Coordinates of C-alpha atoms and ligand atoms in Angstrom, one line a residue:
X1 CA 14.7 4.7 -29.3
X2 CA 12.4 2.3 -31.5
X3 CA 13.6 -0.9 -32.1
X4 CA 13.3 -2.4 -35.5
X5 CA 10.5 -5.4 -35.5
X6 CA 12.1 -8.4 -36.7
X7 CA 10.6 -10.8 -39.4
X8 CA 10.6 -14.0 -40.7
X9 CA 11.7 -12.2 -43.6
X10 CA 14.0 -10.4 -42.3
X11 CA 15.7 -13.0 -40.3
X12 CA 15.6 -15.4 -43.2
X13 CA 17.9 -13.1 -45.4
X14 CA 20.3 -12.1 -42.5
X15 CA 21.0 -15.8 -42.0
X16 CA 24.5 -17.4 -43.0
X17 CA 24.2 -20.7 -41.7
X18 CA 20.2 -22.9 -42.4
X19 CA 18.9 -26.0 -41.0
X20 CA 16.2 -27.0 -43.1
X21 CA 13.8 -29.5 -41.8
X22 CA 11.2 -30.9 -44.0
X23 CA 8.3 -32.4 -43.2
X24 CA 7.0 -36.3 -44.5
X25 CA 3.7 -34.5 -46.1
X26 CA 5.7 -32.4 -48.1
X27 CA 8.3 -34.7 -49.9
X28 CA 5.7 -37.6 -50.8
X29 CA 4.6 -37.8 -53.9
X30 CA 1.3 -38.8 -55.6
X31 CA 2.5 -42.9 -54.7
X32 CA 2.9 -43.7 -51.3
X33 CA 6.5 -45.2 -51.8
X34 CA 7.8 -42.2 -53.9
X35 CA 8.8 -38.5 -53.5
X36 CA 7.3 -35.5 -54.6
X37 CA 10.1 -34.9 -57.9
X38 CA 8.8 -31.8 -58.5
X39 CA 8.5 -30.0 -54.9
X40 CA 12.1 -32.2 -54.1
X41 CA 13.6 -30.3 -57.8
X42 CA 12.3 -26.6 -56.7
X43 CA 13.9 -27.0 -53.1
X44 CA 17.0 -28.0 -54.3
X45 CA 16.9 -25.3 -57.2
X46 CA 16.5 -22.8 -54.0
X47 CA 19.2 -24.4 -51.3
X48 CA 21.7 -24.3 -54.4
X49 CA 20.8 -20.5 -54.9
X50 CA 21.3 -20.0 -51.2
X51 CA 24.6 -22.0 -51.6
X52 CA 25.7 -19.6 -54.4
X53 CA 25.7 -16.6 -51.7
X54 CA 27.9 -18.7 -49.3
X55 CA 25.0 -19.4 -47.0
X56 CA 25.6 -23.0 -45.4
X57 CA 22.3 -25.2 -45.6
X58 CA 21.8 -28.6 -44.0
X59 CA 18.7 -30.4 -44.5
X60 CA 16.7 -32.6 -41.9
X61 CA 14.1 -34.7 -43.4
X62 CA 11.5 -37.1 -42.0
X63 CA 9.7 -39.1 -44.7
X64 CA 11.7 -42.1 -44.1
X65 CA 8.2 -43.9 -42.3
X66 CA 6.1 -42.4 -44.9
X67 CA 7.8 -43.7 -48.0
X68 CA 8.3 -46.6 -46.1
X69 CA 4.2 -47.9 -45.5
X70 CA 3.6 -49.4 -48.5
X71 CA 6.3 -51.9 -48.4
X72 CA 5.1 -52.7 -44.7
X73 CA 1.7 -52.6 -45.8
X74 CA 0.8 -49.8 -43.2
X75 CA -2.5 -48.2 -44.3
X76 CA -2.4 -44.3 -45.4
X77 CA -5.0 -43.6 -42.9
X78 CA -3.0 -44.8 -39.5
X79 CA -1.4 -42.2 -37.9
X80 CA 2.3 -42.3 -37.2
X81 CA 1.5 -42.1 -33.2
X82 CA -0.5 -45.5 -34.1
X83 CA 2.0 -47.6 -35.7
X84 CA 3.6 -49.9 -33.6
X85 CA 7.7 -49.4 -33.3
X86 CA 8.7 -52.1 -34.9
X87 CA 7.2 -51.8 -38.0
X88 CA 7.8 -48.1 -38.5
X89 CA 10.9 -48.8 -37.8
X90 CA 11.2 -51.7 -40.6
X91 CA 9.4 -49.2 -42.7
X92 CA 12.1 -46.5 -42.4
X93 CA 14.6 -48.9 -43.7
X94 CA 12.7 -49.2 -47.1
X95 CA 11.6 -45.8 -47.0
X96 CA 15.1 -43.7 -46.1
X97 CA 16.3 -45.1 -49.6
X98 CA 13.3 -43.5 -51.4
X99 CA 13.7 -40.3 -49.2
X100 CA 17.5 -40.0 -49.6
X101 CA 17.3 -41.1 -53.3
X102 CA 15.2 -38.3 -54.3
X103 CA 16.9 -35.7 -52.9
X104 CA 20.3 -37.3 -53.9
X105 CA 18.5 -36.6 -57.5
X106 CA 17.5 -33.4 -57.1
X107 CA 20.6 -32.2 -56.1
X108 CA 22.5 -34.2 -59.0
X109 CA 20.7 -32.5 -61.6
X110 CA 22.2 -29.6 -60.2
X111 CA 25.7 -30.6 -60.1
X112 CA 25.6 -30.8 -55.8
X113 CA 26.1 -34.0 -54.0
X114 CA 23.9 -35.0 -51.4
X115 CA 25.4 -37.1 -48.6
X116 CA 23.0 -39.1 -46.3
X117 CA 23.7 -38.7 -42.8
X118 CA 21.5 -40.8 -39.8
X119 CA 21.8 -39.7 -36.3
X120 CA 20.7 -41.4 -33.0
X121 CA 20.0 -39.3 -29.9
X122 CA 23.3 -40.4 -28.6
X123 CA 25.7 -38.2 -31.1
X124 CA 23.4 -34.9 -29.8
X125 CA 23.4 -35.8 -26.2
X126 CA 27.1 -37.6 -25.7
X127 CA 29.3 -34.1 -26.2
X128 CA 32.2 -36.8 -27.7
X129 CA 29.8 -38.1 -30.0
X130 CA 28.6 -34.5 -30.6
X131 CA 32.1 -33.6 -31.6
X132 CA 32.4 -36.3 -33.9
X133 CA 29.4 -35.8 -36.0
X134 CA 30.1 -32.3 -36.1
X135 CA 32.9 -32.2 -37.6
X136 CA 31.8 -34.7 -40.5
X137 CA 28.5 -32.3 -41.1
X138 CA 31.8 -28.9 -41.9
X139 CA 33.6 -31.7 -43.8
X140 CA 30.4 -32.3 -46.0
X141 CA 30.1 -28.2 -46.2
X142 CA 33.6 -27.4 -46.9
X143 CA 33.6 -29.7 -50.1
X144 CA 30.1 -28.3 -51.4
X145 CA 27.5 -31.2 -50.1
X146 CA 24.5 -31.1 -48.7
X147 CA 24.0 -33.0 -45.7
X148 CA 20.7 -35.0 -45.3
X149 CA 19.8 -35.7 -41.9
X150 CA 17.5 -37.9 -40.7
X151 CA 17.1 -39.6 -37.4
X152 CA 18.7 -43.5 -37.8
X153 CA 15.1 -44.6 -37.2
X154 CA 15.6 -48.6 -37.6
X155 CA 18.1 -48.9 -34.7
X156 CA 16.6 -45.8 -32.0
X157 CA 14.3 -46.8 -30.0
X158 CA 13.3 -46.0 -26.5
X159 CA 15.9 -44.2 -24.5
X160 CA 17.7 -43.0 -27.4
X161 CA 14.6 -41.6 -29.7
X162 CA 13.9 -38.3 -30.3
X163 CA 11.1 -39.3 -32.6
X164 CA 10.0 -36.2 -34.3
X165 CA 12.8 -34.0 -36.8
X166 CA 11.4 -31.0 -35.2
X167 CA 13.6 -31.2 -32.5
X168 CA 16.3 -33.3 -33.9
X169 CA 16.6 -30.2 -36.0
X170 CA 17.5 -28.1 -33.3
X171 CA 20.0 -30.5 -31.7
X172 CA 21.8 -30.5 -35.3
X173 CA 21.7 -26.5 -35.5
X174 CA 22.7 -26.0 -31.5
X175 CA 25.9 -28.9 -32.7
X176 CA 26.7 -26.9 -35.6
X177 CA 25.8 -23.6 -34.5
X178 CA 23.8 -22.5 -37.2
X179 CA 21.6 -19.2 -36.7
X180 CA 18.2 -20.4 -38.1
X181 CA 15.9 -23.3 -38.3
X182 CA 13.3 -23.5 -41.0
X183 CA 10.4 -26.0 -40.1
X184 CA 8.8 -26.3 -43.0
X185 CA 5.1 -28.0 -42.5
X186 CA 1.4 -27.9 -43.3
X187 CA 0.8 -25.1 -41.2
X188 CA 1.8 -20.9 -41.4
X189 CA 2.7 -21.2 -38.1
X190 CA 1.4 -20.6 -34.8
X191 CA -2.2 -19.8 -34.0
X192 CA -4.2 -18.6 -31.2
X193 CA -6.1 -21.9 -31.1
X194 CA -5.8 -24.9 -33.6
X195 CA -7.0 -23.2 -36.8
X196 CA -8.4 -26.2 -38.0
X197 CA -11.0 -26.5 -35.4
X198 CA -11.5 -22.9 -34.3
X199 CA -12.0 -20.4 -37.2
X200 CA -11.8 -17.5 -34.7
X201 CA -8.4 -18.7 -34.6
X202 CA -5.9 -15.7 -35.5
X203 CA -2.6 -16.2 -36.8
X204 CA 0.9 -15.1 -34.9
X205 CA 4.0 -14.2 -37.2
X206 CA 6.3 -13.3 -34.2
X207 CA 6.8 -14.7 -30.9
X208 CA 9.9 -12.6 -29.5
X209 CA 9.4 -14.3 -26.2
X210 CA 7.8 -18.0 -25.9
X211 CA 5.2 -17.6 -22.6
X212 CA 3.1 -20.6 -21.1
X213 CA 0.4 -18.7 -23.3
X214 CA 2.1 -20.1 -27.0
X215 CA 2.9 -23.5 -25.3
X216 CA -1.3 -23.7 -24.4
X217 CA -2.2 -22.3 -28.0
X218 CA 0.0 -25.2 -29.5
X219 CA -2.1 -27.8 -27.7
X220 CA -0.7 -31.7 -28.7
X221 CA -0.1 -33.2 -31.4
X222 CA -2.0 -33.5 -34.3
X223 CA -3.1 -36.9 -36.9
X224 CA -2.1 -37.1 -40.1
X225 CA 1.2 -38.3 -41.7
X226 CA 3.4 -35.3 -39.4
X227 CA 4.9 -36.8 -36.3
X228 CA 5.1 -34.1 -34.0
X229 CA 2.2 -31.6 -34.6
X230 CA 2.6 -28.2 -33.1
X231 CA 3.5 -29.2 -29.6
X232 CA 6.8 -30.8 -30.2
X233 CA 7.4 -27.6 -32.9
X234 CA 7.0 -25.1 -29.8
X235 CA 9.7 -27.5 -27.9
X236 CA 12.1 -27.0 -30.5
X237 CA 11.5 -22.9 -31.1
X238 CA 12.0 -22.9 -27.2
X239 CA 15.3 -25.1 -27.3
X240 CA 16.6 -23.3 -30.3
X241 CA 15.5 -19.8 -28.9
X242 CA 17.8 -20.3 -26.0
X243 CA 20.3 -21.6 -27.7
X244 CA 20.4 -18.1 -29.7
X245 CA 19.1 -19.7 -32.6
X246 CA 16.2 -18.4 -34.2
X247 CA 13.2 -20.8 -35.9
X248 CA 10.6 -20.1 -38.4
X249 CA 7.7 -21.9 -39.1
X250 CA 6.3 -21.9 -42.2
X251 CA 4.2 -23.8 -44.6
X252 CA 6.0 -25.6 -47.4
X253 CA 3.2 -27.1 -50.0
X254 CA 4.2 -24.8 -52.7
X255 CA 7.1 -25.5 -55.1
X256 CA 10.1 -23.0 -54.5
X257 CA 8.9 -22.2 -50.9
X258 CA 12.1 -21.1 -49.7
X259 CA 12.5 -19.0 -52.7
X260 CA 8.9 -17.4 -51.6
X261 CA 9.8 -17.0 -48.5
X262 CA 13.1 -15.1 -49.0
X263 CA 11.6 -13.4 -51.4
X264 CA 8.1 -12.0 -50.2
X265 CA 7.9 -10.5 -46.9
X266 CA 4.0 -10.8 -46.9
X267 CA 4.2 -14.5 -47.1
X268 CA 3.2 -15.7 -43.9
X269 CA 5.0 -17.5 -41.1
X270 CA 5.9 -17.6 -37.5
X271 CA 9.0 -16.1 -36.2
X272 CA 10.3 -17.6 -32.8
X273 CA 13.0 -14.7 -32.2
X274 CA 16.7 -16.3 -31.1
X275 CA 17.1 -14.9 -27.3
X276 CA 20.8 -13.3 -26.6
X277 CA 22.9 -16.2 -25.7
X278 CA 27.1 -15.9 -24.8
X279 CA 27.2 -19.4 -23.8
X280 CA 29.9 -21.5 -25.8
X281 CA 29.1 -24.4 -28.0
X282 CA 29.5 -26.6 -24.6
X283 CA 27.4 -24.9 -22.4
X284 CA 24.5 -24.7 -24.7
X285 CA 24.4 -28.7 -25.2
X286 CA 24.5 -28.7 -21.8
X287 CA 21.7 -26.4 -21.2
X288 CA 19.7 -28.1 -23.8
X289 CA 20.2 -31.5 -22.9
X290 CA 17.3 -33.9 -22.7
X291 CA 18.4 -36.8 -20.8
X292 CA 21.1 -36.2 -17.9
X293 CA 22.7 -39.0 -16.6
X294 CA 22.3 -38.4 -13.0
X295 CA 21.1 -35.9 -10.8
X296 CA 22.9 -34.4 -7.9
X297 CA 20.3 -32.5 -4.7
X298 CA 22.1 -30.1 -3.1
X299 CA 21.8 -28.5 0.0
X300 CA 21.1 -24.7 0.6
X301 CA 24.6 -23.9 1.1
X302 CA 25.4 -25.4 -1.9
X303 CA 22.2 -23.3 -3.6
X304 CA 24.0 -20.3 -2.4
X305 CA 27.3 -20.7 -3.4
X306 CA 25.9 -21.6 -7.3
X307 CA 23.7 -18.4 -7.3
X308 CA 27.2 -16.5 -5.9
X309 CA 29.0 -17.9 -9.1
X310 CA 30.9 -20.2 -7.6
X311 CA 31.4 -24.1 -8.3
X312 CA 29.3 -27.1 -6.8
X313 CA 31.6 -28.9 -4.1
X314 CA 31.2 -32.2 -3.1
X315 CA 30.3 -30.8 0.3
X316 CA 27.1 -29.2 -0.4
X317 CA 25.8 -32.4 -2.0
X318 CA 23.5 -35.1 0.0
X319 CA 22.2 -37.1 -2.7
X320 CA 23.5 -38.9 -6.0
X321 CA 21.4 -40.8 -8.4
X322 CA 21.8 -42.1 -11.9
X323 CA 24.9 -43.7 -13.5
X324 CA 26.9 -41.8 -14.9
X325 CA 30.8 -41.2 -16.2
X326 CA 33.0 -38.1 -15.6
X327 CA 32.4 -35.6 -18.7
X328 CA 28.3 -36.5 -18.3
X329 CA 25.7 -34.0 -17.7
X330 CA 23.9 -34.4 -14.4
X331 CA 20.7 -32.4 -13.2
X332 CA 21.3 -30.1 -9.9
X333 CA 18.4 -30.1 -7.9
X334 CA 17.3 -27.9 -5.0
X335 CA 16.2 -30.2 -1.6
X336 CA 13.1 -29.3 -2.8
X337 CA 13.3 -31.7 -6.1
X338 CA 13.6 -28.2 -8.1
X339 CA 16.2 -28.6 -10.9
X340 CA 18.2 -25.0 -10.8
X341 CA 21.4 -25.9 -13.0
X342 CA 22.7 -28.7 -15.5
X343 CA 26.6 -29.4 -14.8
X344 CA 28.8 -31.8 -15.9
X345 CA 30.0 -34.1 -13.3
X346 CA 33.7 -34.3 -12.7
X347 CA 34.0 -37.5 -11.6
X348 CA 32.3 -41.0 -12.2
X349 CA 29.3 -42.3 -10.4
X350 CA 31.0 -44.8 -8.0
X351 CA 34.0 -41.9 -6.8
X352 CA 31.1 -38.8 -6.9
X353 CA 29.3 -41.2 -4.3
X354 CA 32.6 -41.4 -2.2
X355 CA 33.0 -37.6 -1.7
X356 CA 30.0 -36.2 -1.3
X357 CA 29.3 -34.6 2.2
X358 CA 33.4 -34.2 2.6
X359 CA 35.8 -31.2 2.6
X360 CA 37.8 -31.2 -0.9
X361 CA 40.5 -31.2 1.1
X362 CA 39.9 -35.0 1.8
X363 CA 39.0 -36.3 -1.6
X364 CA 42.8 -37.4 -2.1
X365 CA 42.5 -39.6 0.7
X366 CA 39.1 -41.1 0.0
X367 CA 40.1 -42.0 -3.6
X368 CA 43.6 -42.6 -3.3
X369 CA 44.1 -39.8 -6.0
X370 CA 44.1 -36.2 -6.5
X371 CA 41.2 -34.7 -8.6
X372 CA 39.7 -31.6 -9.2
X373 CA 38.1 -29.8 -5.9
X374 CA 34.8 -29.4 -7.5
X375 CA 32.4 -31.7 -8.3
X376 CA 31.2 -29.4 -11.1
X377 CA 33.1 -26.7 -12.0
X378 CA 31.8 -23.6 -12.7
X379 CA 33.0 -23.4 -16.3
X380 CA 31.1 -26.4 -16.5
X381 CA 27.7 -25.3 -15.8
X382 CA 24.5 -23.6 -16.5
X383 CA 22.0 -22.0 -13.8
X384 CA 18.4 -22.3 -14.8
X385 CA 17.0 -19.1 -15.5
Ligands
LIG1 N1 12.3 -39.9 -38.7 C1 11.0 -40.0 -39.1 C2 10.9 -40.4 -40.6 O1 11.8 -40.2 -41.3 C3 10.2 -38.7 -39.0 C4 10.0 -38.1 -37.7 C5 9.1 -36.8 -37.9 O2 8.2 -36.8 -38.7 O3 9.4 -35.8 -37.2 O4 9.9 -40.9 -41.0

C-alpha cells in the first residue's frame, strides 16, 4: 500500500485550529518604530478568510524589541543576541504598543477585534497557570477575536524566558491543542547547509522524522533582527512534532502569504510532519516541559518497574534534588544521570525527601498522614522514548 506524501500544502488546508507566529523582520515597516500597514492589512485579510471557514487562528508575534529600538536608541545594526536585557526589555515596552496597535488596526478595518495577550514562561510550564491562560485564549475564540501573543518581555527574564516566539509558539499550540504551527520567517525553510553561505545548499520541504542530521543542518542562530535563527526553529518543530502538532516553515516577505500558501502547492516551505501522539493535554506539557522542578535518580529496580508500566514508588528512589511542590514536574533519572521519564511528583519536596527508600506501607507513619503509594503515578508520567 503507498502512502500518500504529505505537504505543507496539504497539511495547511486540513488544519482546523493555527498558530501563527510572525517574525520581527516581517511586521516592521519602512521606520524603525512602525509596522509594515500593508504586509499587517494582507495577513489579517487572510486569517479573517481562514476565520470564515471556522478554522481557529491565534497569532504569536515578536516585533515588540524591534519597534521598540528607536525609542531606546538601539542601533539597526545590533543584533538582538547583542543587546543587553535591560534595555531590550525597556524597548519591548514602547515597542509592544506599536506591534499590538497595528495589528489591532488591521483587524479593525475588518470588523475583528484583536486582543493582546503577554505570556511569561510560567503560564506554559505551571499546568495551573496553563489552565488558566487556556481558557482565556477559547474565550477570545468563542466571541470572534484574535488573540495576539507575545511573550511579556519587560518583566521575563532569566529563569522564566523563553526568549525566541519560535518556541513560545509551540508552548501556546501544545496548551490549546491546536494541529499546526506556521513560522513564518525570512527563510523557505530548512536547508542542507545555511543557504546563505553555501550555495550547494539544497532545500528540504518535508522532514517526516527530525534526525541528529536536520538538527546539524540548522547550525545556530543567525544575526539580523530574528531572535532565534534556525536552531531554536528545529527545537520547536521537534517539541511540536511530538506533541502531534505539525509545523511549517515558510517565508513570509510577500503580502497575502498565507493566502499563497494555502493556495499554491508549489510555493515552497518546510513541513515538519506531527508524529502520532495519544497522550492527553497533561501528559504532553509534561513531556514537553523545559524546566522541571526537581529530579528524582532512581535505582534499577525502580528502572524496571517504569519500563513494566508500573508507577515510581518511593522505594526505588535514592536521590532527590530541586524544590519543588506536589503537582510539579520532576525529571527521573537512571543511576547513571540518564533522564528516562518526566513525572509529576505527588508530594512536596520536604515529605518526598522523608519517604524515599521506604515501603508505601510506612509513609502514613513517617508523615503522620495517608497519601498516595506512589511517588509518581503512572497516569502521571511520560517514559522517554
Ligand atoms: N518577544 C520578542 C519581541 O517581541 C521576540 C522574540 C523572537 O524574536 O522570537 O521582540
Amino acid at each position: 500500500m503507498t502512502r500518500a506524501v504529505l505537504t505543507a500544502h496539504a497539511v495547511l488546508n486540513a488544519s482546523r485550529f493555527l498558530v501563527l507566529k510572525i517574525g520581527s523582520v516581517l511586521i516592521r515597516g519602512k521606520e524603525m518604530d512602525a509596522v509594515n500597514t500593508a504586509w499587517m492589512d494582507a495577513l489579517a485579510q487572510d486569517v479573517a478568510e481562514l476565520m470564515k471557514k471556522g478554522i481557529k487562528v491565534v497569532i504569536v508575534s515578536s516585533g515588540g524589541v524591534a519597534l521598540g529600538r528607536k525609542a531606546l536608541g538601539i542601533p539597526a545594526d545590533i543584533a538582538p543576541g547583542a543587546i543587553r536585557l535591560e534595555q531590550k526589555q525597556a524597548a519591548s515596552a514602547v515597542g509592544q504598543y506599536h506591534m499590538f496597535n497595528g495589528y489591532y488596526k488591521s483587524f479593525e478595518k475588518l470588523g475583528i477585534t484583536a486582543a493582546q495577550v503577554l505570556l511569561t514562561m510560567s503560564e506554559t510550564e505551571n499546568r495551573r497557570l496553563n489552565l488558566n491562560a487556556r481558557e482565556t485564549l477559547y474565550t477570545l475564540l468563542d466571541k470572534g477575536i484574535v488573540p495576539v501573543i507575545n511573550e511579556n518581555d519587560t518583566v521575563s527574564t532569566g529563569e522564566i524566558r523563553f526568549g525566541d516566539n519560535d518556541r513560545l509558539s509551540v508552548r501556546v499550540a501544545q496548551m490549546i491543542q491546536a494541529d499546526t504551527v506556521l513560522l513564518l520567517s525570512t527563510t523557505h525553510g530548512l536547508y542542507t547547509a545555511n543557504p546563505d553561505l553555501d550555495p550547494a545548499a539544497v532545500h528540504i520541504p518535508v522532514i517526516e522524522k527530525i534526525e541528529d542530521r536536520h538538527v546539524e543542518m540548522a547550525g545556530s542562530a543567525i544575526a539580523g533582527l530574528s531572535t532565534g535563527g534556525m536552531k531554536s526553529k528545529i527545537e520547536a518543530a521537534q517539541s511540536a512534532t511530538r506533541a502531534g502538532i505539525s509545523l511549517i516553515i515558510a517565508n513570509g516577505r510577500e503580502n497575502h502569504i498565507l493566502k499563497t500558501l494555502m493556495n499554491d502547492p508549489a510555493r515552497p516551505s518546510s513541513l515538519f510532519v506531527a508524529q502520532k501522539s495519544d497522550a492527553g493535554a497533561k501528559l504532553v506539557w509534561l513531556q514537553t516541559h523545559m524546566r522541571p522542578k526537581g529530579v528524582f535518580t532512581i535505582d534499577n529496580g525502580a528502572l524496571k518497574a517504569l519500563k513494566g508500566g508500573k508507577s515510581l514508588l518511593p522505594v526505588g528512589v535514592r536521590k532527590i534534588e530541586g524544590h519543588f511542590q506536589r503537582g510539579d514536574a520532576i525529571e527521573i533519572r537512571t543511576l547513571e544521570g540518564k533522564k528516562v521519564a518526566m513525572g509529576i511528583s505527588a508530594y512536596d519536596v520536604g515529605d518526598a525527601t522523608r519517604i524515599i527508600g521506604k515501603n508505601s506501607g510506612e509513609i502514613a507513619a513517617i508523615l503522620g498522614y495517608t497519601g498516595r503509594d506512589e511517588l509518581v503515578h503512572r497516569n502521571d508520567m511520560v517514559l522517554e522514548t
